[in-house]
mmCIF file of C-alpha atoms in Angstrom:
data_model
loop_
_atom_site.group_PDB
_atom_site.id
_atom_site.type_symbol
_atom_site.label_atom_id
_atom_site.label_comp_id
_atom_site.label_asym_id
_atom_site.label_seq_id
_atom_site.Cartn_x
_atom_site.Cartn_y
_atom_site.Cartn_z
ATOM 1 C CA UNK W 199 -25.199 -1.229 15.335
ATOM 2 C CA UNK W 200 -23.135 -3.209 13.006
ATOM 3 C CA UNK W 201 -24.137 -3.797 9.312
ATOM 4 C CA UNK W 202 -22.314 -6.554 7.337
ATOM 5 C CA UNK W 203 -24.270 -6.439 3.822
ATOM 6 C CA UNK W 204 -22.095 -5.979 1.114
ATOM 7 C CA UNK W 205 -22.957 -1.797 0.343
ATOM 8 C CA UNK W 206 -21.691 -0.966 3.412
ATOM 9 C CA UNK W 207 -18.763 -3.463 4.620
ATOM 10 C CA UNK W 208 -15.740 -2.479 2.359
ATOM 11 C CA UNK W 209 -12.343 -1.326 1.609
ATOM 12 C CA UNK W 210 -11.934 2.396 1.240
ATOM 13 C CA UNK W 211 -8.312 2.355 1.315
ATOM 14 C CA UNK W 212 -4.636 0.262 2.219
ATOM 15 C CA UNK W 213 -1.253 1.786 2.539
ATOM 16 C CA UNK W 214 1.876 0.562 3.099
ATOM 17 C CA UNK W 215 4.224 2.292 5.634
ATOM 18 C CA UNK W 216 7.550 2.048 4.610
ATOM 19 C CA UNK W 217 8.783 3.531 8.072
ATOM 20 C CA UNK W 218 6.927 0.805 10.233
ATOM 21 C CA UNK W 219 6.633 -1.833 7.239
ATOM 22 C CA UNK W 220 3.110 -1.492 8.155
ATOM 23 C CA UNK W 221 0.054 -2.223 6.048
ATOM 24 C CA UNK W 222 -3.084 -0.486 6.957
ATOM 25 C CA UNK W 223 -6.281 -1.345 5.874
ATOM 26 C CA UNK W 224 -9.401 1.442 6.702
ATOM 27 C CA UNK W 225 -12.888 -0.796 6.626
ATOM 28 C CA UNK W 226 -16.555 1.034 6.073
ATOM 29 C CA UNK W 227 -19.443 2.459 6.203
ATOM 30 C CA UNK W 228 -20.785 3.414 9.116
ATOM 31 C CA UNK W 229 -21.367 0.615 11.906
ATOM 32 C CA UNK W 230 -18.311 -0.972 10.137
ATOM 33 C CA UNK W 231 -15.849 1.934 10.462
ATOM 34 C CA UNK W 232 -12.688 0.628 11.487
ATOM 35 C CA UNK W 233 -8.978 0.626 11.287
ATOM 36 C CA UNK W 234 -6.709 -2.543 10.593
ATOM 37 C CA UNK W 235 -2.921 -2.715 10.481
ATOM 38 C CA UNK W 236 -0.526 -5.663 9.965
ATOM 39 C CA UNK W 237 3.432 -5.550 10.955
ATOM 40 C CA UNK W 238 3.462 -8.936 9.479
ATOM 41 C CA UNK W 239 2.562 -8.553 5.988
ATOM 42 C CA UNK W 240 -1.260 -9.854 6.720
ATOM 43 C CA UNK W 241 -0.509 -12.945 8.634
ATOM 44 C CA UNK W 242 -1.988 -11.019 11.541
ATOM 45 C CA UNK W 243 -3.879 -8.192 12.443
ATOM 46 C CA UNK W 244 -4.580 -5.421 15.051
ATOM 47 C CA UNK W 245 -7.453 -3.252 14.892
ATOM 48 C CA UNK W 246 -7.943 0.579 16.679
ATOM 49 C CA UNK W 247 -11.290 0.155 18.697
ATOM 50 C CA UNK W 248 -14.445 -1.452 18.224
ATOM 51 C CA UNK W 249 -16.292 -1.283 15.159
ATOM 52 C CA UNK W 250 -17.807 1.785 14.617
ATOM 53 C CA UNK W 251 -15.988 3.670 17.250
ATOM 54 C CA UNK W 252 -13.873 5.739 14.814
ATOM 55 C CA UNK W 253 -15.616 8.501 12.325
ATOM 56 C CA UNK W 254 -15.669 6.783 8.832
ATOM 57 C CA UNK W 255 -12.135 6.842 7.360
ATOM 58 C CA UNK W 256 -11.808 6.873 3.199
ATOM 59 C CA UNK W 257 -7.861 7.657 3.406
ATOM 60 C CA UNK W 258 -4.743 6.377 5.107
ATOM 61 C CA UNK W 259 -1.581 8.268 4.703
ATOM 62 C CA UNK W 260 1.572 7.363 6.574
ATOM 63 C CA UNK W 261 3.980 10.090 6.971
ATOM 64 C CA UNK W 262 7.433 9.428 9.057
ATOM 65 C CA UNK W 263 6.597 10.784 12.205
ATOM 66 C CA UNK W 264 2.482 10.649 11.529
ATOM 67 C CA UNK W 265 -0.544 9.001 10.358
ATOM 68 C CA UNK W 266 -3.277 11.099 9.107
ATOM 69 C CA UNK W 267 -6.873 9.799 8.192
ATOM 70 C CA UNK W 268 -9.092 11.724 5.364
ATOM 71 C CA UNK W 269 -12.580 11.003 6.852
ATOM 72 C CA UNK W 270 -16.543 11.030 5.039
ATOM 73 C CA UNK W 271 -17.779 11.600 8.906
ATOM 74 C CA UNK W 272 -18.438 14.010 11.169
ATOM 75 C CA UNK W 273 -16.015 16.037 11.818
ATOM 76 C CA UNK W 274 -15.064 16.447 8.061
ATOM 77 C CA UNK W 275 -11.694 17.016 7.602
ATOM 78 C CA UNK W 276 -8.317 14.798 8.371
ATOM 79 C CA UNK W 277 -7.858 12.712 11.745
ATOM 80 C CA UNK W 278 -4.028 13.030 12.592
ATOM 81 C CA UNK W 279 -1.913 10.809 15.019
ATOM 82 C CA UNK W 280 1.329 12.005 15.952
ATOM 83 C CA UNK W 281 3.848 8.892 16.849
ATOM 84 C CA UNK W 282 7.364 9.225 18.168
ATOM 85 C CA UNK W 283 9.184 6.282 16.806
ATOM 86 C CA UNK W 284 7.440 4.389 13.511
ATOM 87 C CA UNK W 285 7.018 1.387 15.149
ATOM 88 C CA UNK W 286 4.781 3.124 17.576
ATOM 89 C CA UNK W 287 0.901 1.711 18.051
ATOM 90 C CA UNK W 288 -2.342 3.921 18.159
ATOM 91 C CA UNK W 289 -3.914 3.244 21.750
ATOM 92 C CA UNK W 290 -7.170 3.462 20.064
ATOM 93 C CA UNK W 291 -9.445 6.166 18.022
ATOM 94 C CA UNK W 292 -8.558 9.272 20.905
ATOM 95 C CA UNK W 293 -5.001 8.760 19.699
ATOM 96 C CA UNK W 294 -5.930 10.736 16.713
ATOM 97 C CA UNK W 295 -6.701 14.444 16.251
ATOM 98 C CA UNK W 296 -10.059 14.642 15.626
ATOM 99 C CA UNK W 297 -9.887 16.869 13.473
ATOM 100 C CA UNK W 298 -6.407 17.996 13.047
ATOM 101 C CA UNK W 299 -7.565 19.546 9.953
ATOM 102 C CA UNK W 300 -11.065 20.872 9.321
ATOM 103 C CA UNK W 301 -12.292 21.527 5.675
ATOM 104 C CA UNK W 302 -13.050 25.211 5.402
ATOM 105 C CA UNK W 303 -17.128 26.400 4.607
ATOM 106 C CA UNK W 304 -18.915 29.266 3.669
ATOM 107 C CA UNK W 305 -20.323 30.745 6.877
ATOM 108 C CA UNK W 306 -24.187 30.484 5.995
ATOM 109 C CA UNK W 307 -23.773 26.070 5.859
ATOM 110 C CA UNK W 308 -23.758 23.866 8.802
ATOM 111 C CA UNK W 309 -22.736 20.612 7.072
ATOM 112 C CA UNK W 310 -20.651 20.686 4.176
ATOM 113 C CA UNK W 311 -20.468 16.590 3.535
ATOM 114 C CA UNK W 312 -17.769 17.182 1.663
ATOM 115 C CA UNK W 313 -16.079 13.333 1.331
ATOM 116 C CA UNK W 314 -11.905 12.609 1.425
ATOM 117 C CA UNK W 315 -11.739 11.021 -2.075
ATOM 118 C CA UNK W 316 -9.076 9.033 -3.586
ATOM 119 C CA UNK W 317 -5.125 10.246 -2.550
ATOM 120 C CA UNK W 318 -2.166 10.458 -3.948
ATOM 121 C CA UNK W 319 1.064 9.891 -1.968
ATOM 122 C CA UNK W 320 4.790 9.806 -3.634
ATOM 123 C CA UNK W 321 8.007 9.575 -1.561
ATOM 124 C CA UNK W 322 11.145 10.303 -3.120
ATOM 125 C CA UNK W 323 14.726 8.238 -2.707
ATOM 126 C CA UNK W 324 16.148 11.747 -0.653
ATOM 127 C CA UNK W 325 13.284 11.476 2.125
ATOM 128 C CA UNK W 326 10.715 14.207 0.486
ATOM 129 C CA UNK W 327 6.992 13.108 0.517
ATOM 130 C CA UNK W 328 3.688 14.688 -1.022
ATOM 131 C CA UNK W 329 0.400 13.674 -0.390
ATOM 132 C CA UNK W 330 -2.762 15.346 -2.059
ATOM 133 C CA UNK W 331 -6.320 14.604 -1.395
ATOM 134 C CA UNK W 332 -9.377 16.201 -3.123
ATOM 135 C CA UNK W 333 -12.604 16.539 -1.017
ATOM 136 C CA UNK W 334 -15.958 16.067 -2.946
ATOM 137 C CA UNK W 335 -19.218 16.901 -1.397
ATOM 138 C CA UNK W 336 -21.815 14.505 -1.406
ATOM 139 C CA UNK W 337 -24.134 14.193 -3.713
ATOM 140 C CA UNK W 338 -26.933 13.445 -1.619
ATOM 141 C CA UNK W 339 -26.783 16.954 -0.034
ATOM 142 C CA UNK W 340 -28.612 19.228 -2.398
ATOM 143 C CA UNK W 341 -27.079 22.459 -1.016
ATOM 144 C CA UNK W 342 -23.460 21.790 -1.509
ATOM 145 C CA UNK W 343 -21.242 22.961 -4.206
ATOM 146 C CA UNK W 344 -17.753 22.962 -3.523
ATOM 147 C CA UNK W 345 -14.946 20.190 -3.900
ATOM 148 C CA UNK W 346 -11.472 21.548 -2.493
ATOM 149 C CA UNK W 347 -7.529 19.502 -3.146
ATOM 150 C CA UNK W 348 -5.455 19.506 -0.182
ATOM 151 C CA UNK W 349 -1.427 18.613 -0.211
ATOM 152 C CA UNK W 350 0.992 18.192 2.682
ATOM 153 C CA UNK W 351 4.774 17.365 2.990
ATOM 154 C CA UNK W 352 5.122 16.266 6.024
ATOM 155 C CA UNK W 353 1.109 14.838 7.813
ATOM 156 C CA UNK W 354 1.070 18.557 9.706
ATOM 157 C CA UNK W 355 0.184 21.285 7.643
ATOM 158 C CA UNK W 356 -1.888 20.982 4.864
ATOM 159 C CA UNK W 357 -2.476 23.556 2.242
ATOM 160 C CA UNK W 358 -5.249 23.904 -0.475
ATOM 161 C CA UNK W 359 -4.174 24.015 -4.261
ATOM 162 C CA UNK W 360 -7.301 23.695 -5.957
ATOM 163 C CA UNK W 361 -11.478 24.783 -4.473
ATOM 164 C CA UNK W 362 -14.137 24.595 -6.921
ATOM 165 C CA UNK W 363 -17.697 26.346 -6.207
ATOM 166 C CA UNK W 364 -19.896 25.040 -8.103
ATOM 167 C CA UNK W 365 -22.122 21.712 -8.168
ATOM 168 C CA UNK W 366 -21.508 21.123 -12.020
ATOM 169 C CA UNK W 367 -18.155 19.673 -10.560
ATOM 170 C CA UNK W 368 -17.451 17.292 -7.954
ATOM 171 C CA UNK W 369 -13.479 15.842 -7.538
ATOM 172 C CA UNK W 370 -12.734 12.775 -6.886
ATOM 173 C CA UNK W 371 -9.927 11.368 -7.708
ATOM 174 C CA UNK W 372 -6.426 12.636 -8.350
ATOM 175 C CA UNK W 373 -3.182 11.298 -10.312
ATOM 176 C CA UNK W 374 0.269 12.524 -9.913
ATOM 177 C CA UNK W 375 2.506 14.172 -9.561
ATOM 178 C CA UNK W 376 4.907 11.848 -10.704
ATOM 179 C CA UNK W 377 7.822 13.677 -8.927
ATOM 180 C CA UNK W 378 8.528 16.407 -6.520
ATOM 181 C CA UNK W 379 10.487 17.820 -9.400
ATOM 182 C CA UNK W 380 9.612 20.037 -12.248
ATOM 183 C CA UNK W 381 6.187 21.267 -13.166
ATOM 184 C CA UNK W 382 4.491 18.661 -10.841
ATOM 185 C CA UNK W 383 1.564 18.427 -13.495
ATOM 186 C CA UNK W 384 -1.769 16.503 -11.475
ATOM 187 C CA UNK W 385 -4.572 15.669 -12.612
ATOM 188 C CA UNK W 386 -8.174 15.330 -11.041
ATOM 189 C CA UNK W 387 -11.017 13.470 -11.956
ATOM 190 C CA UNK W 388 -14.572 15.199 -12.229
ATOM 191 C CA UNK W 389 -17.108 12.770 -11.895
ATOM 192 C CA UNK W 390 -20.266 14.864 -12.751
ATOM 193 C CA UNK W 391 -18.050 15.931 -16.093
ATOM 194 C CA UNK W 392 -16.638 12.933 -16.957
ATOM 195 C CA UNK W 393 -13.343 14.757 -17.565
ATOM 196 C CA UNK W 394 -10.076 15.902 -15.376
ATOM 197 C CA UNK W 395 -8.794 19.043 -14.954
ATOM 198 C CA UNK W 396 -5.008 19.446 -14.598
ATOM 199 C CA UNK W 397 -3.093 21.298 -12.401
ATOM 200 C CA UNK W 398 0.219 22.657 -12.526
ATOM 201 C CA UNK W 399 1.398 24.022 -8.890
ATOM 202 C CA UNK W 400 5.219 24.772 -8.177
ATOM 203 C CA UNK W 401 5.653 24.273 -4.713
ATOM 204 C CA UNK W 402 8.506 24.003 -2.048
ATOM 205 C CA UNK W 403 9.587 20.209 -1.181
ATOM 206 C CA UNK W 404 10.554 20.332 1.961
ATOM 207 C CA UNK W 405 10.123 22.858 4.811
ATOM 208 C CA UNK W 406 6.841 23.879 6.454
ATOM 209 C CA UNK W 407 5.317 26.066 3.860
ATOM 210 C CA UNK W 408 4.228 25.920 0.037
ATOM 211 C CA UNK W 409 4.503 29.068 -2.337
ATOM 212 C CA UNK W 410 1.302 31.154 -2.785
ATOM 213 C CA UNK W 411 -0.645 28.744 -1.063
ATOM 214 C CA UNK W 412 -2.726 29.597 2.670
ATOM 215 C CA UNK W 413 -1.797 26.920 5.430
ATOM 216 C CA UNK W 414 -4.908 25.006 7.168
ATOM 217 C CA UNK W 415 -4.559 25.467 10.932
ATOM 218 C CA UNK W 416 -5.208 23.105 13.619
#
């Protein structure tokens, strides 16, 4: 069933696609899930399936030959679709990986909840991208601790910088790096704290892999 009052009809995210010259637009909560994008700068609009079809999408990423969805729905994680050319369409939701990447749990929990917060996503002028995205759990479960920060170069593999393990913190939002270059300093909001904590992570730009960090796998 669709719901239109305000708490749960809104904007979790847009991104521009510079490879399509794309805007997407995801749409939530639940009943409203959907996914909007425009290859006319918002004069009009194409959508991926019906409302509610697709699992609740908080992110949009577009990558050059991907577009990967960070997700607050079951299965938690990051929805992937693979396209060959950037002006390329999703058919509808089954055109994504559902999930390309799962978040990783302790063994004894079921259902983490654990929520794709607010991304960051630089390109640089020679064709190298980073995207990170912390995962908070929810507060509404009581049994959940942890709150993990996921990067990726190129949409595919993902790799996890940062995992917390305790419910004193919960990320959820992160800022910078400002460049692929240097010390690649990032910081992440804690909302129970009030505070950020900063990371600095050295890390190859390009290429499949990151230094010292484990890959996620399909």
């Amino acid at each position: 069933m669709n719901v239109t009052n305000a708490a749960n009809n809104h904007i979790h995210d847009v991104e521009y696609d510079p490879y399509a010259e794309r805007i997407w637009v995801a749409m939530g909560d639940h009943g409203n899930s959907q996914l909007f994008w425009s290859d006319d700068l918002g004069q009009t609009w194409d959508v991926i399936d019906d409302r509610g079809q697709i699992s609740m999408v908080t992110q949009v990423a577009a990558f050059e030959d991907c577009v990967v969805l960070g997700t607050d729905g079951y299965p938690e994680g990051i929805l992937r679709w693979e396209r060959e050319s950037p002006t390329d369409k999703p058919e509808n939701v089954d055109s994504f990986v559902r999930p390309h990447v799962q978040i990783q749990k302790k063994a004894d929990e079921e259902k983490m909840e654990m929520y794709a917060r607010r991304r960051w996503h630089i390109r640089e002028d020679d064709g190298r991208e980073l995207c990170l995205i912390p995962f908070g759990f929810s507060p509404m479960n009581e049994n959940a601790s942890e709150s993990v920060v996921l990067a990726s170069v190129d949409g595919d593999e993902w790799y996890e910088l940062h995992r917390t393990d305790t419910r004193e913190i919960l990320l959820t939002n992160v800022m910078g790096p400002l460049s692929m270059d240097g010390d690649r300093r990032t910081l992440i909001s804690d909302s129970n704290q009030g505070r950020a904590i900063r990371l600095t992570r050295r890390y190859r730009s390009s290429g499949n892999n990151a230094n010292h960090h484990i890959p996620y796998c399909q």
